[in-house]
């Protein structure tokens, strides 16, 4: 985004791209990982659990989790749908 820092979304996209073309199948697997309660969408609580309890390799602050969630929740309805998740990678 030109800020000089790599945010979480940019990091995930770069990591996936480094391993080859991003395929919807792989993105669905990633989405299901973040959809920890298997509701078909990602809640802020699920994202917070993954990001704050070291499941992604480190613990993130409440503020950072909120920032990431708000960036991904494109229609601001309080959940991240699979379509919103796909759109983060231009799908």
mmCIF file with all atom_site columns, C-alpha atoms in Angstrom:
data_model
loop_
_atom_site.group_PDB
_atom_site.id
_atom_site.type_symbol
_atom_site.label_atom_id
_atom_site.label_alt_id
_atom_site.label_comp_id
_atom_site.label_asym_id
_atom_site.label_entity_id
_atom_site.label_seq_id
_atom_site.pdbx_PDB_ins_code
_atom_site.Cartn_x
_atom_site.Cartn_y
_atom_site.Cartn_z
_atom_site.occupancy
_atom_site.B_iso_or_equiv
_atom_site.pdbx_formal_charge
_atom_site.auth_seq_id
_atom_site.auth_comp_id
_atom_site.auth_asym_id
_atom_site.auth_atom_id
_atom_site.pdbx_PDB_model_num
ATOM 1  C CA . UNK A 1 1  ? 0.000   0.000   0.000  1.00 0.00 ? 1  UNK A CA 1
ATOM 2  C CA . UNK A 1 2  ? 3.054   2.263   -0.198 1.00 0.00 ? 2  UNK A CA 1
ATOM 3  C CA . UNK A 1 3  ? 3.399   2.730   3.568  1.00 0.00 ? 3  UNK A CA 1
ATOM 4  C CA . UNK A 1 4  ? 6.859   1.160   3.654  1.00 0.00 ? 4  UNK A CA 1
ATOM 5  C CA . UNK A 1 5  ? 5.563   -1.571  5.961  1.00 0.00 ? 5  UNK A CA 1
ATOM 6  C CA . UNK A 1 6  ? 4.162   -4.956  5.046  1.00 0.00 ? 6  UNK A CA 1
ATOM 7  C CA . UNK A 1 7  ? 0.746   -5.451  6.569  1.00 0.00 ? 7  UNK A CA 1
ATOM 8  C CA . UNK A 1 8  ? -0.735  -8.856  7.286  1.00 0.00 ? 8  UNK A CA 1
ATOM 9  C CA . UNK A 1 9  ? -2.762  -9.093  4.071  1.00 0.00 ? 9  UNK A CA 1
ATOM 10 C CA . UNK A 1 10 ? 0.228   -8.169  1.927  1.00 0.00 ? 10 UNK A CA 1
ATOM 11 C CA . UNK A 1 11 ? 2.357   -10.744 3.744  1.00 0.00 ? 11 UNK A CA 1
ATOM 12 C CA . UNK A 1 12 ? -0.134  -13.565 3.208  1.00 0.00 ? 12 UNK A CA 1
ATOM 13 C CA . UNK A 1 13 ? -0.576  -12.659 -0.472 1.00 0.00 ? 13 UNK A CA 1
ATOM 14 C CA . UNK A 1 14 ? 3.182   -12.533 -1.054 1.00 0.00 ? 14 UNK A CA 1
ATOM 15 C CA . UNK A 1 15 ? 3.701   -15.836 0.737  1.00 0.00 ? 15 UNK A CA 1
ATOM 16 C CA . UNK A 1 16 ? 1.078   -17.614 -1.326 1.00 0.00 ? 16 UNK A CA 1
ATOM 17 C CA . UNK A 1 17 ? 2.298   -16.044 -4.585 1.00 0.00 ? 17 UNK A CA 1
ATOM 18 C CA . UNK A 1 18 ? 5.864   -17.094 -3.841 1.00 0.00 ? 18 UNK A CA 1
ATOM 19 C CA . UNK A 1 19 ? 4.780   -20.717 -3.984 1.00 0.00 ? 19 UNK A CA 1
ATOM 20 C CA . UNK A 1 20 ? 3.106   -20.408 -7.375 1.00 0.00 ? 20 UNK A CA 1
ATOM 21 C CA . UNK A 1 21 ? -0.155  -19.280 -8.820 1.00 0.00 ? 21 UNK A CA 1
ATOM 22 C CA . UNK A 1 22 ? -2.942  -18.652 -6.350 1.00 0.00 ? 22 UNK A CA 1
ATOM 23 C CA . UNK A 1 23 ? -5.736  -21.078 -6.975 1.00 0.00 ? 23 UNK A CA 1
ATOM 24 C CA . UNK A 1 24 ? -9.246  -20.820 -5.607 1.00 0.00 ? 24 UNK A CA 1
ATOM 25 C CA . UNK A 1 25 ? -8.842  -24.279 -4.075 1.00 0.00 ? 25 UNK A CA 1
ATOM 26 C CA . UNK A 1 26 ? -5.885  -23.133 -1.984 1.00 0.00 ? 26 UNK A CA 1
ATOM 27 C CA . UNK A 1 27 ? -7.707  -19.955 -1.020 1.00 0.00 ? 27 UNK A CA 1
ATOM 28 C CA . UNK A 1 28 ? -10.672 -22.018 0.130  1.00 0.00 ? 28 UNK A CA 1
ATOM 29 C CA . UNK A 1 29 ? -8.341  -24.051 2.346  1.00 0.00 ? 29 UNK A CA 1
ATOM 30 C CA . UNK A 1 30 ? -6.919  -20.843 3.808  1.00 0.00 ? 30 UNK A CA 1
ATOM 31 C CA . UNK A 1 31 ? -10.414 -19.431 4.317  1.00 0.00 ? 31 UNK A CA 1
ATOM 32 C CA . UNK A 1 32 ? -11.503 -22.560 6.173  1.00 0.00 ? 32 UNK A CA 1
ATOM 33 C CA . UNK A 1 33 ? -8.473  -22.217 8.452  1.00 0.00 ? 33 UNK A CA 1
ATOM 34 C CA . UNK A 1 34 ? -9.573  -18.693 9.406  1.00 0.00 ? 34 UNK A CA 1
ATOM 35 C CA . UNK A 1 35 ? -13.223 -19.785 9.688  1.00 0.00 ? 35 UNK A CA 1
ATOM 36 C CA . UNK A 1 36 ? -12.443 -21.613 12.910 1.00 0.00 ? 36 UNK A CA 1
ATOM 37 C CA . UNK A 1 37 ? -16.046 -22.188 13.945 1.00 0.00 ? 37 UNK A CA 1
ATOM 38 C CA . UNK A 1 38 ? -17.071 -23.443 10.455 1.00 0.00 ? 38 UNK A CA 1
ATOM 39 C CA . UNK A 1 39 ? -19.876 -20.913 9.975  1.00 0.00 ? 39 UNK A CA 1
ATOM 40 C CA . UNK A 1 40 ? -18.984 -20.120 6.375  1.00 0.00 ? 40 UNK A CA 1
ATOM 41 C CA . UNK A 1 41 ? -17.546 -16.723 7.230  1.00 0.00 ? 41 UNK A CA 1
ATOM 42 C CA . UNK A 1 42 ? -14.742 -15.292 9.324  1.00 0.00 ? 42 UNK A CA 1
ATOM 43 C CA . UNK A 1 43 ? -15.665 -13.470 12.502 1.00 0.00 ? 43 UNK A CA 1
ATOM 44 C CA . UNK A 1 44 ? -13.493 -11.003 14.311 1.00 0.00 ? 44 UNK A CA 1
ATOM 45 C CA . UNK A 1 45 ? -13.364 -13.414 17.266 1.00 0.00 ? 45 UNK A CA 1
ATOM 46 C CA . UNK A 1 46 ? -11.982 -16.238 15.074 1.00 0.00 ? 46 UNK A CA 1
ATOM 47 C CA . UNK A 1 47 ? -9.417  -13.921 13.552 1.00 0.00 ? 47 UNK A CA 1
ATOM 48 C CA . UNK A 1 48 ? -8.493  -12.586 16.988 1.00 0.00 ? 48 UNK A CA 1
ATOM 49 C CA . UNK A 1 49 ? -7.970  -16.116 18.363 1.00 0.00 ? 49 UNK A CA 1
ATOM 50 C CA . UNK A 1 50 ? -5.624  -16.988 15.510 1.00 0.00 ? 50 UNK A CA 1
ATOM 51 C CA . UNK A 1 51 ? -3.716  -13.728 15.671 1.00 0.00 ? 51 UNK A CA 1
ATOM 52 C CA . UNK A 1 52 ? -3.455  -13.314 19.436 1.00 0.00 ? 52 UNK A CA 1
ATOM 53 C CA . UNK A 1 53 ? -2.664  -16.810 20.592 1.00 0.00 ? 53 UNK A CA 1
ATOM 54 C CA . UNK A 1 54 ? 0.400   -17.434 18.475 1.00 0.00 ? 54 UNK A CA 1
ATOM 55 C CA . UNK A 1 55 ? -1.264  -19.693 15.921 1.00 0.00 ? 55 UNK A CA 1
ATOM 56 C CA . UNK A 1 56 ? 0.178   -17.507 13.169 1.00 0.00 ? 56 UNK A CA 1
ATOM 57 C CA . UNK A 1 57 ? 3.645   -17.474 14.656 1.00 0.00 ? 57 UNK A CA 1
ATOM 58 C CA . UNK A 1 58 ? 3.313   -14.445 16.899 1.00 0.00 ? 58 UNK A CA 1
ATOM 59 C CA . UNK A 1 59 ? 0.810   -12.539 19.005 1.00 0.00 ? 59 UNK A CA 1
ATOM 60 C CA . UNK A 1 60 ? -0.834  -9.437  17.556 1.00 0.00 ? 60 UNK A CA 1
ATOM 61 C CA . UNK A 1 61 ? -2.420  -6.543  19.457 1.00 0.00 ? 61 UNK A CA 1
ATOM 62 C CA . UNK A 1 62 ? -6.174  -5.897  19.606 1.00 0.00 ? 62 UNK A CA 1
ATOM 63 C CA . UNK A 1 63 ? -5.640  -2.765  17.552 1.00 0.00 ? 63 UNK A CA 1
ATOM 64 C CA . UNK A 1 64 ? -3.816  -4.646  14.810 1.00 0.00 ? 64 UNK A CA 1
ATOM 65 C CA . UNK A 1 65 ? -6.455  -7.401  14.689 1.00 0.00 ? 65 UNK A CA 1
ATOM 66 C CA . UNK A 1 66 ? -9.158  -4.729  14.370 1.00 0.00 ? 66 UNK A CA 1
ATOM 67 C CA . UNK A 1 67 ? -7.221  -3.023  11.582 1.00 0.00 ? 67 UNK A CA 1
ATOM 68 C CA . UNK A 1 68 ? -6.761  -6.262  9.628  1.00 0.00 ? 68 UNK A CA 1
ATOM 69 C CA . UNK A 1 69 ? -10.398 -7.250  10.082 1.00 0.00 ? 69 UNK A CA 1
ATOM 70 C CA . UNK A 1 70 ? -11.688 -3.846  8.999  1.00 0.00 ? 70 UNK A CA 1
ATOM 71 C CA . UNK A 1 71 ? -9.461  -3.962  5.921  1.00 0.00 ? 71 UNK A CA 1
ATOM 72 C CA . UNK A 1 72 ? -10.862 -7.368  4.936  1.00 0.00 ? 72 UNK A CA 1
ATOM 73 C CA . UNK A 1 73 ? -14.530 -6.725  5.811  1.00 0.00 ? 73 UNK A CA 1
ATOM 74 C CA . UNK A 1 74 ? -15.189 -4.828  2.597  1.00 0.00 ? 74 UNK A CA 1
ATOM 75 C CA . UNK A 1 75 ? -18.920 -4.261  3.082  1.00 0.00 ? 75 UNK A CA 1
ATOM 76 C CA . UNK A 1 76 ? -18.549 -3.569  6.839  1.00 0.00 ? 76 UNK A CA 1
ATOM 77 C CA . UNK A 1 77 ? -21.168 -6.097  7.915  1.00 0.00 ? 77 UNK A CA 1
ATOM 78 C CA . UNK A 1 78 ? -19.053 -7.514  10.734 1.00 0.00 ? 78 UNK A CA 1
ATOM 79 C CA . UNK A 1 79 ? -18.026 -10.729 8.957  1.00 0.00 ? 79 UNK A CA 1
ATOM 80 C CA . UNK A 1 80 ? -15.598 -11.660 6.186  1.00 0.00 ? 80 UNK A CA 1
ATOM 81 C CA . UNK A 1 81 ? -17.330 -13.716 3.524  1.00 0.00 ? 81 UNK A CA 1
ATOM 82 C CA . UNK A 1 82 ? -15.524 -16.037 1.141  1.00 0.00 ? 82 UNK A CA 1
ATOM 83 C CA . UNK A 1 83 ? -16.155 -13.531 -1.674 1.00 0.00 ? 83 UNK A CA 1
ATOM 84 C CA . UNK A 1 84 ? -14.534 -10.762 0.378  1.00 0.00 ? 84 UNK A CA 1
ATOM 85 C CA . UNK A 1 85 ? -11.637 -13.087 1.163  1.00 0.00 ? 85 UNK A CA 1
ATOM 86 C CA . UNK A 1 86 ? -11.224 -13.903 -2.554 1.00 0.00 ? 86 UNK A CA 1
ATOM 87 C CA . UNK A 1 87 ? -11.326 -10.242 -3.527 1.00 0.00 ? 87 UNK A CA 1
ATOM 88 C CA . UNK A 1 88 ? -8.246  -9.601  -1.406 1.00 0.00 ? 88 UNK A CA 1
ATOM 89 C CA . UNK A 1 89 ? -6.363  -11.569 -4.058 1.00 0.00 ? 89 UNK A CA 1
ATOM 90 C CA . UNK A 1 90 ? -8.145  -10.101 -7.056 1.00 0.00 ? 90 UNK A CA 1
ATOM 91 C CA . UNK A 1 91 ? -10.557 -12.995 -7.519 1.00 0.00 ? 91 UNK A CA 1
#
